[in-house]
Amino acid sequence: MSYVKKLLLSLSIFSITLVARDLNEIKSSGYITHLGVPYANFVTGLGDGLDIELMKGFANYLGVEYRYKKTSWNRIFGDLTGENVKYDEKEGIVVLNRTDVIGDVIASGLTILPWREKVVNFSIPTFPSSVWVIAKVDSKVTPINPSATLEMDIKKVKEKIAGQTVLTRPNTCLDGRLYELDKTDAHVKIHPNSKQIIEMVPSVIQNQNDLTLLDVPDALLALEKWSGEIKVIGPISQEQLMGVAFRKDSLKLREEFNNYFLKIKKDGTYKKIVEKYYPSIFLYYSSFFE
Amino acid sequence: MLLNKNKLQKFKPLNSALFYVVLYIVIVLTIFFFTQNLIKSSQKQEVRAQVERISSDYENRIFLINEYLNVLSQSKSINAYFKNKALGMSLKYGLKIDILKLDKEIDNTIKTKVFGFDRIFDFIVLQDNKKNFISKEYQIANEVQNLVDQNSKHSYIFPVIIDNKLQIFIVKQIFVNNTYVGNLIAKVNISNVLKQIIYEKYYEKNLYIKHNNNYYNILDLTHNELTIDDKIELNIAYINLTLVLDYEDKFNILTSPIMLIIFLLLSTAIALVILKYLKMNNKNELLKTKIKMQFENNKILERKVASKTKELEELNLHLQDRVNKEVKQNISNQRIIYNQSKMAIMGQMLDNIAHQWRQPLSAISSTASGLLLQNNLNMIDKENLDSSMTHIMDHTKFLSETIEDFRSFLKENKEKENFNLKETYEKTRKLLISVTKNSGVKVIENIQENVELNGFSNELVQVLMNILNNAYEAFSDIQKDERYIFVNIWDDEKFAYITIKDSAGGVPDKIRDKIFESRFTTKIQSNGTGIGLYMTKEIVISHMNGDIDVVNEEYEYEGKKFKGANFFIKLPK
């Protein structure tokens, strides 16, 4: 990171602290603001979703009012921290601009990625995930035969995707760079920010792309929704986890959320929420929810 | 003339009970068995019609069951699975979703496909063409597995005997792109299917499925070793089964032994009612005859009564004469008693006259003797002569007054007149002077001056005389210093009252009620006639319309206690 950028970062951090809210401020204000992006069944966009119910429960746990703010993948971190950022392979975290802090917590099927952990603090993992490669059902690319290890499966997939267009979405868990797709013979294509992730599968069905990346929760929904139209080729990532993101200085708030999450996981409340929105996840990750 | 009782014997209660009971039982049993046969015959026809209806319904249901399985076999989830599998998708990466979906769909089919409330399918499984379970696993007997190998695009139903129980399976083979990929095998709950069609619960126990000449009851599908002689058979389409109904059993209450008992009880009750009715009828006849007899007897009695009435009437006429005679006699007797009473009083009065005249006559005699002597001695002077003559004239006047008193008493009052009670009492005292003088009885009088009555005064004299006379006579056992008679006379607006109370000890209680009876007396026979108080009462009550009574009274006078009879007379003014 250049000196100027570092300076700017320091200054922004200083300014951010002026408006930062931790647990005490949230309790005294009487509300907590949940930042969410309509995404799969985490935030359906219709007022419900796994993460919506999770955060409503947390607000109730704190004894404060629940508020929701819709955001987008582009500005989700800026809305939480006050700084819009992007990930650059060479430069790492790049601050794009400053913005107003409008939320206290991000819960939107957010995958815990190494670069994201530098921007925010994550709670203990709330949901298991992975990234699969999805193809149209009649694609000549055939699903892999599962092997003994995940690494071998990933390797087989990477071999299969050679020469195929693969749709990705930067700065998300569907970012091809995370999985070194550029080192394969696949043609990596970027799904524009103007389009929603939900449009990635239809683009494959409509032959706009050969393949697309999709995280497992989304893939399970897609397989139901477009049953008989798509197929899973195989995994492209290691096992991943999703969590709830907090500002770096919202330590108490994060700690309180962890306590809350452990409680609802133990008493079965969380399992019921998951069964409601992702019943098929138990087929693949039953041990995570035990 | 009473009726002959022999007629009554015709209407005796029916005694030949035993005969009728036996006859009754025979009739009842004959009717019962006759009706039983009729019922059976009718039931047979009804059952046949019902079983035919069952058969038709059953065929429709079997067709429907086939259709359910066909639809399931073509479901999106099952096809997606096989397609995805064919595409090479693995369970590890995505295929599990299809399994989850097809499991849900199979479960939904099992739960929702029902007849009534009973499920059609016990289970449904999906196998691949290698007989690996794709959906939930179930124990499927080898017999079934072997039958699955038939290569047919249509579903087919087949019965299988497993552990002596009949089981019905339907198999539908699944083809994807004309390639056989797997099977849907469903176990049909044939009991539920048939149960719903049968309306009569009783039939369930006697309905069998015949398969390979063996019978399986439709409820539990177990093999039954039996031979059914009387049966209805219906072949069922699609499967090699025959529906058999055994109605040899009396599966209807109308033909059951209990019906015989009910019939017997009912008919016995009816018979008893009829018997009762007949008895009542006989009783009625008997009653009618009795009434007729009674009627005739009544006529006889009426004649007797008429005769007696006539006798009584005649007797009445005689009786009236007799009564008149008796009344006259009675009046005469009363008069005799009255006269006797008066005679008795008169006798007493004569005694009184004699007593009263004795002393004046003695005085007149001695004065006259004195004058004669003086005259003979020429000693008589004018003064002495005047004095002696005055003395004689005084005594003569007394004698005359005495006579006048008695004469006036003896003279019968012809008309009622007003009289003073005090004067009447004093008159009575004078008449009793012979009794009262030297009797030692002190008479204490309290007499109101102006008490007036209207009537016959001499009768009252008689009354007072009787009472006072008795009182004087009662003092014979009483010391002279304890002999008192208290006489009170007073009046009010309506009545005059007289009480005469003595200290002679009173009337003994045992004779007090009798003293006013005629001929009752306490005196020895020569002295008492017993008519005194009787007449006293008769005069007071009948002649003077008054009242008289006597009570014994204990009282004090001048510090001494006395007991005596107190006569109380009440006379209307």
PDB file of N, CA and C in Angstrom, chain B residues 321-404:
ATOM      1  N   ASP B 321    -152.152 -44.029  66.900  1.00  0.00           N
ATOM      2  CA  ASP B 321    -153.216 -44.156  67.918  1.00  0.00           C
ATOM      3  C   ASP B 321    -152.606 -44.490  69.267  1.00  0.00           C
ATOM      4  N   ARG B 322    -151.667 -45.360  69.215  1.00  0.00           N
ATOM      5  CA  ARG B 322    -151.025 -45.778  70.455  1.00  0.00           C
ATOM      6  C   ARG B 322    -150.294 -44.613  71.080  1.00  0.00           C
ATOM      7  N   VAL B 323    -149.604 -43.881  70.234  1.00  0.00           N
ATOM      8  CA  VAL B 323    -148.859 -42.725  70.760  1.00  0.00           C
ATOM      9  C   VAL B 323    -149.832 -41.740  71.403  1.00  0.00           C
ATOM     10  N   ASN B 324    -150.915 -41.499  70.645  1.00  0.00           N
ATOM     11  CA  ASN B 324    -151.921 -40.565  71.196  1.00  0.00           C
ATOM     12  C   ASN B 324    -152.428 -41.064  72.550  1.00  0.00           C
ATOM     13  N   LYS B 325    -152.684 -42.382  72.567  1.00  0.00           N
ATOM     14  CA  LYS B 325    -153.139 -42.972  73.832  1.00  0.00           C
ATOM     15  C   LYS B 325    -152.112 -42.787  74.926  1.00  0.00           C
ATOM     16  N   GLU B 326    -150.868 -43.056  74.577  1.00  0.00           N
ATOM     17  CA  GLU B 326    -149.790 -42.979  75.559  1.00  0.00           C
ATOM     18  C   GLU B 326    -149.622 -41.555  76.060  1.00  0.00           C
ATOM     19  N   VAL B 327    -149.724 -40.620  75.098  1.00  0.00           N
ATOM     20  CA  VAL B 327    -149.589 -39.218  75.493  1.00  0.00           C
ATOM     21  C   VAL B 327    -150.676 -38.846  76.489  1.00  0.00           C
ATOM     22  N   LYS B 328    -151.874 -39.282  76.137  1.00  0.00           N
ATOM     23  CA  LYS B 328    -152.994 -39.001  77.054  1.00  0.00           C
ATOM     24  C   LYS B 328    -152.737 -39.636  78.416  1.00  0.00           C
ATOM     25  N   GLN B 329    -152.244 -40.872  78.315  1.00  0.00           N
ATOM     26  CA  GLN B 329    -151.943 -41.603  79.552  1.00  0.00           C
ATOM     27  C   GLN B 329    -150.911 -40.855  80.372  1.00  0.00           C
ATOM     28  N   ASN B 330    -149.898 -40.379  79.617  1.00  0.00           N
ATOM     29  CA  ASN B 330    -148.791 -39.676  80.255  1.00  0.00           C
ATOM     30  C   ASN B 330    -149.282 -38.405  80.937  1.00  0.00           C
ATOM     31  N   ILE B 331    -150.115 -37.708  80.189  1.00  0.00           N
ATOM     32  CA  ILE B 331    -150.652 -36.464  80.763  1.00  0.00           C
ATOM     33  C   ILE B 331    -151.429 -36.799  82.027  1.00  0.00           C
ATOM     34  N   SER B 332    -152.201 -37.874  81.883  1.00  0.00           N
ATOM     35  CA  SER B 332    -153.005 -38.304  83.033  1.00  0.00           C
ATOM     36  C   SER B 332    -152.105 -38.663  84.201  1.00  0.00           C
ATOM     37  N   ASN B 333    -151.014 -39.412  83.855  1.00  0.00           N
ATOM     38  CA  ASN B 333    -150.061 -39.809  84.900  1.00  0.00           C
ATOM     39  C   ASN B 333    -149.416 -38.611  85.533  1.00  0.00           C
ATOM     40  N   GLN B 334    -149.087 -37.643  84.675  1.00  0.00           N
ATOM     41  CA  GLN B 334    -148.470 -36.419  85.175  1.00  0.00           C
ATOM     42  C   GLN B 334    -149.429 -35.730  86.151  1.00  0.00           C
ATOM     43  N   ARG B 335    -150.637 -35.729  85.719  1.00  0.00           N
ATOM     44  CA  ARG B 335    -151.643 -35.083  86.564  1.00  0.00           C
ATOM     45  C   ARG B 335    -151.766 -35.824  87.891  1.00  0.00           C
ATOM     46  N   ILE B 336    -151.736 -37.158  87.766  1.00  0.00           N
ATOM     47  CA  ILE B 336    -151.834 -37.981  88.971  1.00  0.00           C
ATOM     48  C   ILE B 336    -150.655 -37.682  89.889  1.00  0.00           C
ATOM     49  N   ILE B 337    -149.441 -37.646  89.231  1.00  0.00           N
ATOM     50  CA  ILE B 337    -148.241 -37.377  90.041  1.00  0.00           C
ATOM     51  C   ILE B 337    -148.357 -36.002  90.670  1.00  0.00           C
ATOM     52  N   TYR B 338    -148.831 -35.078  89.856  1.00  0.00           N
ATOM     53  CA  TYR B 338    -148.966 -33.710  90.346  1.00  0.00           C
ATOM     54  C   TYR B 338    -149.930 -33.668  91.534  1.00  0.00           C
ATOM     55  N   ASN B 339    -151.010 -34.338  91.276  1.00  0.00           N
ATOM     56  CA  ASN B 339    -152.006 -34.368  92.352  1.00  0.00           C
ATOM     57  C   ASN B 339    -151.468 -35.090  93.569  1.00  0.00           C
ATOM     58  N   GLN B 340    -150.740 -36.154  93.286  1.00  0.00           N
ATOM     59  CA  GLN B 340    -150.143 -36.896  94.396  1.00  0.00           C
ATOM     60  C   GLN B 340    -149.170 -36.018  95.157  1.00  0.00           C
ATOM     61  N   SER B 341    -148.457 -35.251  94.391  1.00  0.00           N
ATOM     62  CA  SER B 341    -147.497 -34.347  95.017  1.00  0.00           C
ATOM     63  C   SER B 341    -148.224 -33.331  95.863  1.00  0.00           C
ATOM     64  N   LYS B 342    -149.273 -32.844  95.224  1.00  0.00           N
ATOM     65  CA  LYS B 342    -150.038 -31.833  95.948  1.00  0.00           C
ATOM     66  C   LYS B 342    -150.703 -32.441  97.191  1.00  0.00           C
ATOM     67  N   MET B 343    -151.175 -33.664  96.982  1.00  0.00           N
ATOM     68  CA  MET B 343    -151.777 -34.377  98.118  1.00  0.00           C
ATOM     69  C   MET B 343    -150.763 -34.547  99.219  1.00  0.00           C
ATOM     70  N   ALA B 344    -149.531 -34.837  98.791  1.00  0.00           N
ATOM     71  CA  ALA B 344    -148.485 -35.039  99.801  1.00  0.00           C
ATOM     72  C   ALA B 344    -148.252 -33.746 100.544  1.00  0.00           C
ATOM     73  N   ILE B 345    -148.289 -32.710  99.795  1.00  0.00           N
ATOM     74  CA  ILE B 345    -148.071 -31.401 100.419  1.00  0.00           C
ATOM     75  C   ILE B 345    -149.274 -31.043 101.302  1.00  0.00           C
ATOM     76  N   MET B 346    -150.398 -31.379 100.712  1.00  0.00           N
ATOM     77  CA  MET B 346    -151.596 -31.117 101.490  1.00  0.00           C
ATOM     78  C   MET B 346    -151.551 -31.865 102.805  1.00  0.00           C
ATOM     79  N   GLY B 347    -151.087 -33.068 102.742  1.00  0.00           N
ATOM     80  CA  GLY B 347    -150.981 -33.857 103.963  1.00  0.00           C
ATOM     81  C   GLY B 347    -150.073 -33.176 104.964  1.00  0.00           C
ATOM     82  N   GLN B 348    -149.007 -32.678 104.377  1.00  0.00           N
ATOM     83  CA  GLN B 348    -148.043 -31.980 105.229  1.00  0.00           C
ATOM     84  C   GLN B 348    -148.680 -30.717 105.802  1.00  0.00           C
ATOM     85  N   MET B 349    -149.400 -30.109 104.893  1.00  0.00           N
ATOM     86  CA  MET B 349    -150.066 -28.870 105.353  1.00  0.00           C
ATOM     87  C   MET B 349    -151.071 -29.125 106.473  1.00  0.00           C
ATOM     88  N   LEU B 350    -151.805 -30.187 106.313  1.00  0.00           N
ATOM     89  CA  LEU B 350    -152.779 -30.537 107.360  1.00  0.00           C
ATOM     90  C   LEU B 350    -152.076 -30.751 108.682  1.00  0.00           C
ATOM     91  N   ASP B 351    -150.928 -31.346 108.554  1.00  0.00           N
ATOM     92  CA  ASP B 351    -150.103 -31.559 109.739  1.00  0.00           C
ATOM     93  C   ASP B 351    -149.691 -30.214 110.310  1.00  0.00           C
ATOM     94  N   ASN B 352    -149.381 -29.341 109.392  1.00  0.00           N
ATOM     95  CA  ASN B 352    -148.995 -27.992 109.809  1.00  0.00           C
ATOM     96  C   ASN B 352    -150.175 -27.266 110.458  1.00  0.00           C
ATOM     97  N   ILE B 353    -151.336 -27.430 109.789  1.00  0.00           N
ATOM     98  CA  ILE B 353    -152.565 -26.788 110.357  1.00  0.00           C
ATOM     99  C   ILE B 353    -152.791 -27.274 111.778  1.00  0.00           C
ATOM    100  N   ALA B 354    -152.707 -28.592 111.907  1.00  0.00           N
ATOM    101  CA  ALA B 354    -152.933 -29.178 113.235  1.00  0.00           C
ATOM    102  C   ALA B 354    -151.950 -28.612 114.235  1.00  0.00           C
ATOM    103  N   HIS B 355    -150.740 -28.501 113.787  1.00  0.00           N
ATOM    104  CA  HIS B 355    -149.672 -28.014 114.663  1.00  0.00           C
ATOM    105  C   HIS B 355    -149.940 -26.556 115.023  1.00  0.00           C
ATOM    106  N   GLN B 356    -150.363 -25.779 114.036  1.00  0.00           N
ATOM    107  CA  GLN B 356    -150.555 -24.350 114.263  1.00  0.00           C
ATOM    108  C   GLN B 356    -151.806 -24.095 115.104  1.00  0.00           C
ATOM    109  N   TRP B 357    -152.814 -24.877 114.860  1.00  0.00           N
ATOM    110  CA  TRP B 357    -154.087 -24.707 115.613  1.00  0.00           C
ATOM    111  C   TRP B 357    -154.008 -25.203 117.075  1.00  0.00           C
ATOM    112  N   ARG B 358    -153.069 -26.099 117.328  1.00  0.00           N
ATOM    113  CA  ARG B 358    -152.979 -26.713 118.658  1.00  0.00           C
ATOM    114  C   ARG B 358    -152.823 -25.659 119.753  1.00  0.00           C
ATOM    115  N   GLN B 359    -151.946 -24.797 119.616  1.00  0.00           N
ATOM    116  CA  GLN B 359    -151.617 -23.829 120.646  1.00  0.00           C
ATOM    117  C   GLN B 359    -152.731 -22.786 120.812  1.00  0.00           C
ATOM    118  N   PRO B 360    -153.231 -22.158 119.698  1.00  0.00           N
ATOM    119  CA  PRO B 360    -154.339 -21.225 119.851  1.00  0.00           C
ATOM    120  C   PRO B 360    -155.579 -21.890 120.438  1.00  0.00           C
ATOM    121  N   LEU B 361    -155.846 -23.104 119.963  1.00  0.00           N
ATOM    122  CA  LEU B 361    -157.021 -23.815 120.500  1.00  0.00           C
ATOM    123  C   LEU B 361    -156.839 -24.070 122.000  1.00  0.00           C
ATOM    124  N   SER B 362    -155.628 -24.378 122.364  1.00  0.00           N
ATOM    125  CA  SER B 362    -155.317 -24.609 123.776  1.00  0.00           C
ATOM    126  C   SER B 362    -155.491 -23.334 124.558  1.00  0.00           C
ATOM    127  N   ALA B 363    -155.073 -22.248 123.967  1.00  0.00           N
ATOM    128  CA  ALA B 363    -155.182 -20.939 124.636  1.00  0.00           C
ATOM    129  C   ALA B 363    -156.640 -20.543 124.759  1.00  0.00           C
ATOM    130  N   ILE B 364    -157.426 -20.757 123.711  1.00  0.00           N
ATOM    131  CA  ILE B 364    -158.865 -20.434 123.738  1.00  0.00           C
ATOM    132  C   ILE B 364    -159.539 -21.300 124.810  1.00  0.00           C
ATOM    133  N   SER B 365    -159.209 -22.531 124.868  1.00  0.00           N
ATOM    134  CA  SER B 365    -159.810 -23.466 125.846  1.00  0.00           C
ATOM    135  C   SER B 365    -159.510 -23.051 127.257  1.00  0.00           C
ATOM    136  N   SER B 366    -158.311 -22.666 127.519  1.00  0.00           N
ATOM    137  CA  SER B 366    -157.907 -22.310 128.879  1.00  0.00           C
ATOM    138  C   SER B 366    -158.510 -20.986 129.264  1.00  0.00           C
ATOM    139  N   THR B 367    -158.645 -20.058 128.352  1.00  0.00           N
ATOM    140  CA  THR B 367    -159.269 -18.754 128.648  1.00  0.00           C
ATOM    141  C   THR B 367    -160.755 -18.944 128.924  1.00  0.00           C
ATOM    142  N   ALA B 368    -161.411 -19.743 128.112  1.00  0.00           N
ATOM    143  CA  ALA B 368    -162.838 -20.008 128.299  1.00  0.00           C
ATOM    144  C   ALA B 368    -163.053 -20.713 129.623  1.00  0.00           C
ATOM    145  N   SER B 369    -162.219 -21.648 129.974  1.00  0.00           N
ATOM    146  CA  SER B 369    -162.307 -22.373 131.251  1.00  0.00           C
ATOM    147  C   SER B 369    -162.114 -21.436 132.397  1.00  0.00           C
ATOM    148  N   GLY B 370    -161.267 -20.495 132.281  1.00  0.00           N
ATOM    149  CA  GLY B 370    -161.006 -19.521 133.337  1.00  0.00           C
ATOM    150  C   GLY B 370    -162.200 -18.635 133.553  1.00  0.00           C
ATOM    151  N   LEU B 371    -162.780 -18.225 132.436  1.00  0.00           N
ATOM    152  CA  LEU B 371    -163.980 -17.350 132.529  1.00  0.00           C
ATOM    153  C   LEU B 371    -165.139 -18.112 133.174  1.00  0.00           C
ATOM    154  N   LEU B 372    -165.306 -19.317 132.856  1.00  0.00           N
ATOM    155  CA  LEU B 372    -166.403 -20.121 133.423  1.00  0.00           C
ATOM    156  C   LEU B 372    -166.261 -20.267 134.934  1.00  0.00           C
ATOM    157  N   LEU B 373    -165.063 -20.487 135.351  1.00  0.00           N
ATOM    158  CA  LEU B 373    -164.769 -20.640 136.774  1.00  0.00           C
ATOM    159  C   LEU B 373    -165.021 -19.356 137.504  1.00  0.00           C
ATOM    160  N   GLN B 374    -164.549 -18.295 136.881  1.00  0.00           N
ATOM    161  CA  GLN B 374    -164.753 -16.973 137.505  1.00  0.00           C
ATOM    162  C   GLN B 374    -166.239 -16.664 137.603  1.00  0.00           C
ATOM    163  N   ASN B 375    -166.986 -17.066 136.571  1.00  0.00           N
ATOM    164  CA  ASN B 375    -168.429 -16.819 136.586  1.00  0.00           C
ATOM    165  C   ASN B 375    -169.120 -17.640 137.668  1.00  0.00           C
ATOM    166  N   ASN B 376    -168.751 -18.803 137.824  1.00  0.00           N
ATOM    167  CA  ASN B 376    -169.310 -19.666 138.844  1.00  0.00           C
ATOM    168  C   ASN B 376    -169.001 -19.141 140.223  1.00  0.00           C
ATOM    169  N   LEU B 377    -167.902 -18.475 140.384  1.00  0.00           N
ATOM    170  CA  LEU B 377    -167.446 -17.928 141.663  1.00  0.00           C
ATOM    171  C   LEU B 377    -167.842 -16.484 141.832  1.00  0.00           C
ATOM    172  N   ASN B 378    -168.615 -16.036 140.882  1.00  0.00           N
ATOM    173  CA  ASN B 378    -169.032 -14.617 140.860  1.00  0.00           C
ATOM    174  C   ASN B 378    -167.863 -13.702 141.075  1.00  0.00           C
ATOM    175  N   MET B 379    -166.759 -14.095 140.370  1.00  0.00           N
ATOM    176  CA  MET B 379    -165.564 -13.270 140.524  1.00  0.00           C
ATOM    177  C   MET B 379    -165.268 -12.540 139.251  1.00  0.00           C
ATOM    178  N   ILE B 380    -166.137 -12.770 138.314  1.00  0.00           N
ATOM    179  CA  ILE B 380    -165.827 -12.210 136.974  1.00  0.00           C
ATOM    180  C   ILE B 380    -166.102 -10.718 137.012  1.00  0.00           C
ATOM    181  N   ASP B 381    -165.170  -9.933 136.524  1.00  0.00           N
ATOM    182  CA  ASP B 381    -165.406  -8.487 136.411  1.00  0.00           C
ATOM    183  C   ASP B 381    -165.300  -8.054 134.986  1.00  0.00           C
ATOM    184  N   LYS B 382    -165.677  -6.928 134.669  1.00  0.00           N
ATOM    185  CA  LYS B 382    -165.737  -6.446 133.277  1.00  0.00           C
ATOM    186  C   LYS B 382    -164.376  -6.384 132.659  1.00  0.00           C
ATOM    187  N   GLU B 383    -163.389  -5.914 133.327  1.00  0.00           N
ATOM    188  CA  GLU B 383    -162.022  -5.771 132.814  1.00  0.00           C
ATOM    189  C   GLU B 383    -161.453  -7.119 132.486  1.00  0.00           C
ATOM    190  N   ASN B 384    -161.610  -8.044 133.337  1.00  0.00           N
ATOM    191  CA  ASN B 384    -161.102  -9.374 133.136  1.00  0.00           C
ATOM    192  C   ASN B 384    -161.798 -10.032 131.963  1.00  0.00           C
ATOM    193  N   LEU B 385    -163.127  -9.774 131.889  1.00  0.00           N
ATOM    194  CA  LEU B 385    -163.912 -10.345 130.824  1.00  0.00           C
ATOM    195  C   LEU B 385    -163.493  -9.803 129.477  1.00  0.00           C
ATOM    196  N   ASP B 386    -163.276  -8.459 129.429  1.00  0.00           N
ATOM    197  CA  ASP B 386    -162.840  -7.857 128.161  1.00  0.00           C
ATOM    198  C   ASP B 386    -161.496  -8.414 127.713  1.00  0.00           C
ATOM    199  N   SER B 387    -160.593  -8.502 128.649  1.00  0.00           N
ATOM    200  CA  SER B 387    -159.249  -8.995 128.329  1.00  0.00           C
ATOM    201  C   SER B 387    -159.282 -10.416 127.812  1.00  0.00           C
ATOM    202  N   SER B 388    -160.064 -11.230 128.501  1.00  0.00           N
ATOM    203  CA  SER B 388    -160.112 -12.636 128.081  1.00  0.00           C
ATOM    204  C   SER B 388    -160.769 -12.777 126.717  1.00  0.00           C
ATOM    205  N   MET B 389    -161.831 -12.026 126.460  1.00  0.00           N
ATOM    206  CA  MET B 389    -162.540 -12.111 125.184  1.00  0.00           C
ATOM    207  C   MET B 389    -161.662 -11.627 124.050  1.00  0.00           C
ATOM    208  N   THR B 390    -160.874 -10.541 124.347  1.00  0.00           N
ATOM    209  CA  THR B 390    -159.926 -10.065 123.325  1.00  0.00           C
ATOM    210  C   THR B 390    -158.909 -11.134 123.014  1.00  0.00           C
ATOM    211  N   HIS B 391    -158.442 -11.810 124.026  1.00  0.00           N
ATOM    212  CA  HIS B 391    -157.456 -12.882 123.859  1.00  0.00           C
ATOM    213  C   HIS B 391    -158.019 -13.993 122.985  1.00  0.00           C
ATOM    214  N   ILE B 392    -159.307 -14.328 123.265  1.00  0.00           N
ATOM    215  CA  ILE B 392    -159.939 -15.392 122.482  1.00  0.00           C
ATOM    216  C   ILE B 392    -160.128 -14.953 121.055  1.00  0.00           C
ATOM    217  N   MET B 393    -160.479 -13.696 120.838  1.00  0.00           N
ATOM    218  CA  MET B 393    -160.702 -13.197 119.489  1.00  0.00           C
ATOM    219  C   MET B 393    -159.389 -13.152 118.711  1.00  0.00           C
ATOM    220  N   ASP B 394    -158.281 -12.802 119.406  1.00  0.00           N
ATOM    221  CA  ASP B 394    -156.971 -12.817 118.732  1.00  0.00           C
ATOM    222  C   ASP B 394    -156.631 -14.210 118.252  1.00  0.00           C
ATOM    223  N   HIS B 395    -156.813 -15.172 119.079  1.00  0.00           N
ATOM    224  CA  HIS B 395    -156.488 -16.548 118.682  1.00  0.00           C
ATOM    225  C   HIS B 395    -157.389 -17.035 117.567  1.00  0.00           C
ATOM    226  N   THR B 396    -158.682 -16.637 117.623  1.00  0.00           N
ATOM    227  CA  THR B 396    -159.624 -17.038 116.595  1.00  0.00           C
ATOM    228  C   THR B 396    -159.218 -16.458 115.247  1.00  0.00           C
ATOM    229  N   LYS B 397    -158.768 -15.211 115.335  1.00  0.00           N
ATOM    230  CA  LYS B 397    -158.312 -14.548 114.101  1.00  0.00           C
ATOM    231  C   LYS B 397    -157.112 -15.291 113.530  1.00  0.00           C
ATOM    232  N   PHE B 398    -156.228 -15.686 114.393  1.00  0.00           N
ATOM    233  CA  PHE B 398    -155.050 -16.442 113.953  1.00  0.00           C
ATOM    234  C   PHE B 398    -155.461 -17.743 113.280  1.00  0.00           C
ATOM    235  N   LEU B 399    -156.447 -18.391 113.909  1.00  0.00           N
ATOM    236  CA  LEU B 399    -156.927 -19.652 113.336  1.00  0.00           C
ATOM    237  C   LEU B 399    -157.534 -19.412 111.955  1.00  0.00           C
ATOM    238  N   SER B 400    -158.262 -18.302 111.877  1.00  0.00           N
ATOM    239  CA  SER B 400    -158.907 -17.986 110.591  1.00  0.00           C
ATOM    240  C   SER B 400    -157.864 -17.688 109.535  1.00  0.00           C
ATOM    241  N   GLU B 401    -156.856 -16.946 109.944  1.00  0.00           N
ATOM    242  CA  GLU B 401    -155.783 -16.622 108.990  1.00  0.00           C
ATOM    243  C   GLU B 401    -155.063 -17.887 108.549  1.00  0.00           C
ATOM    244  N   THR B 402    -154.858 -18.748 109.451  1.00  0.00           N
ATOM    245  CA  THR B 402    -154.180 -20.003 109.102  1.00  0.00           C
ATOM    246  C   THR B 402    -154.965 -20.769 108.062  1.00  0.00           C
ATOM    247  N   ILE B 403    -156.312 -20.837 108.318  1.00  0.00           N
ATOM    248  CA  ILE B 403    -157.174 -21.539 107.373  1.00  0.00           C
ATOM    249  C   ILE B 403    -157.116 -20.864 106.011  1.00  0.00           C
ATOM    250  N   GLU B 404    -157.134 -19.531 106.113  1.00  0.00           N
ATOM    251  CA  GLU B 404    -157.124 -18.764 104.858  1.00  0.00           C
ATOM    252  C   GLU B 404    -155.845 -19.037 104.061  1.00  0.00           C
TER     253      GLU B 404
END
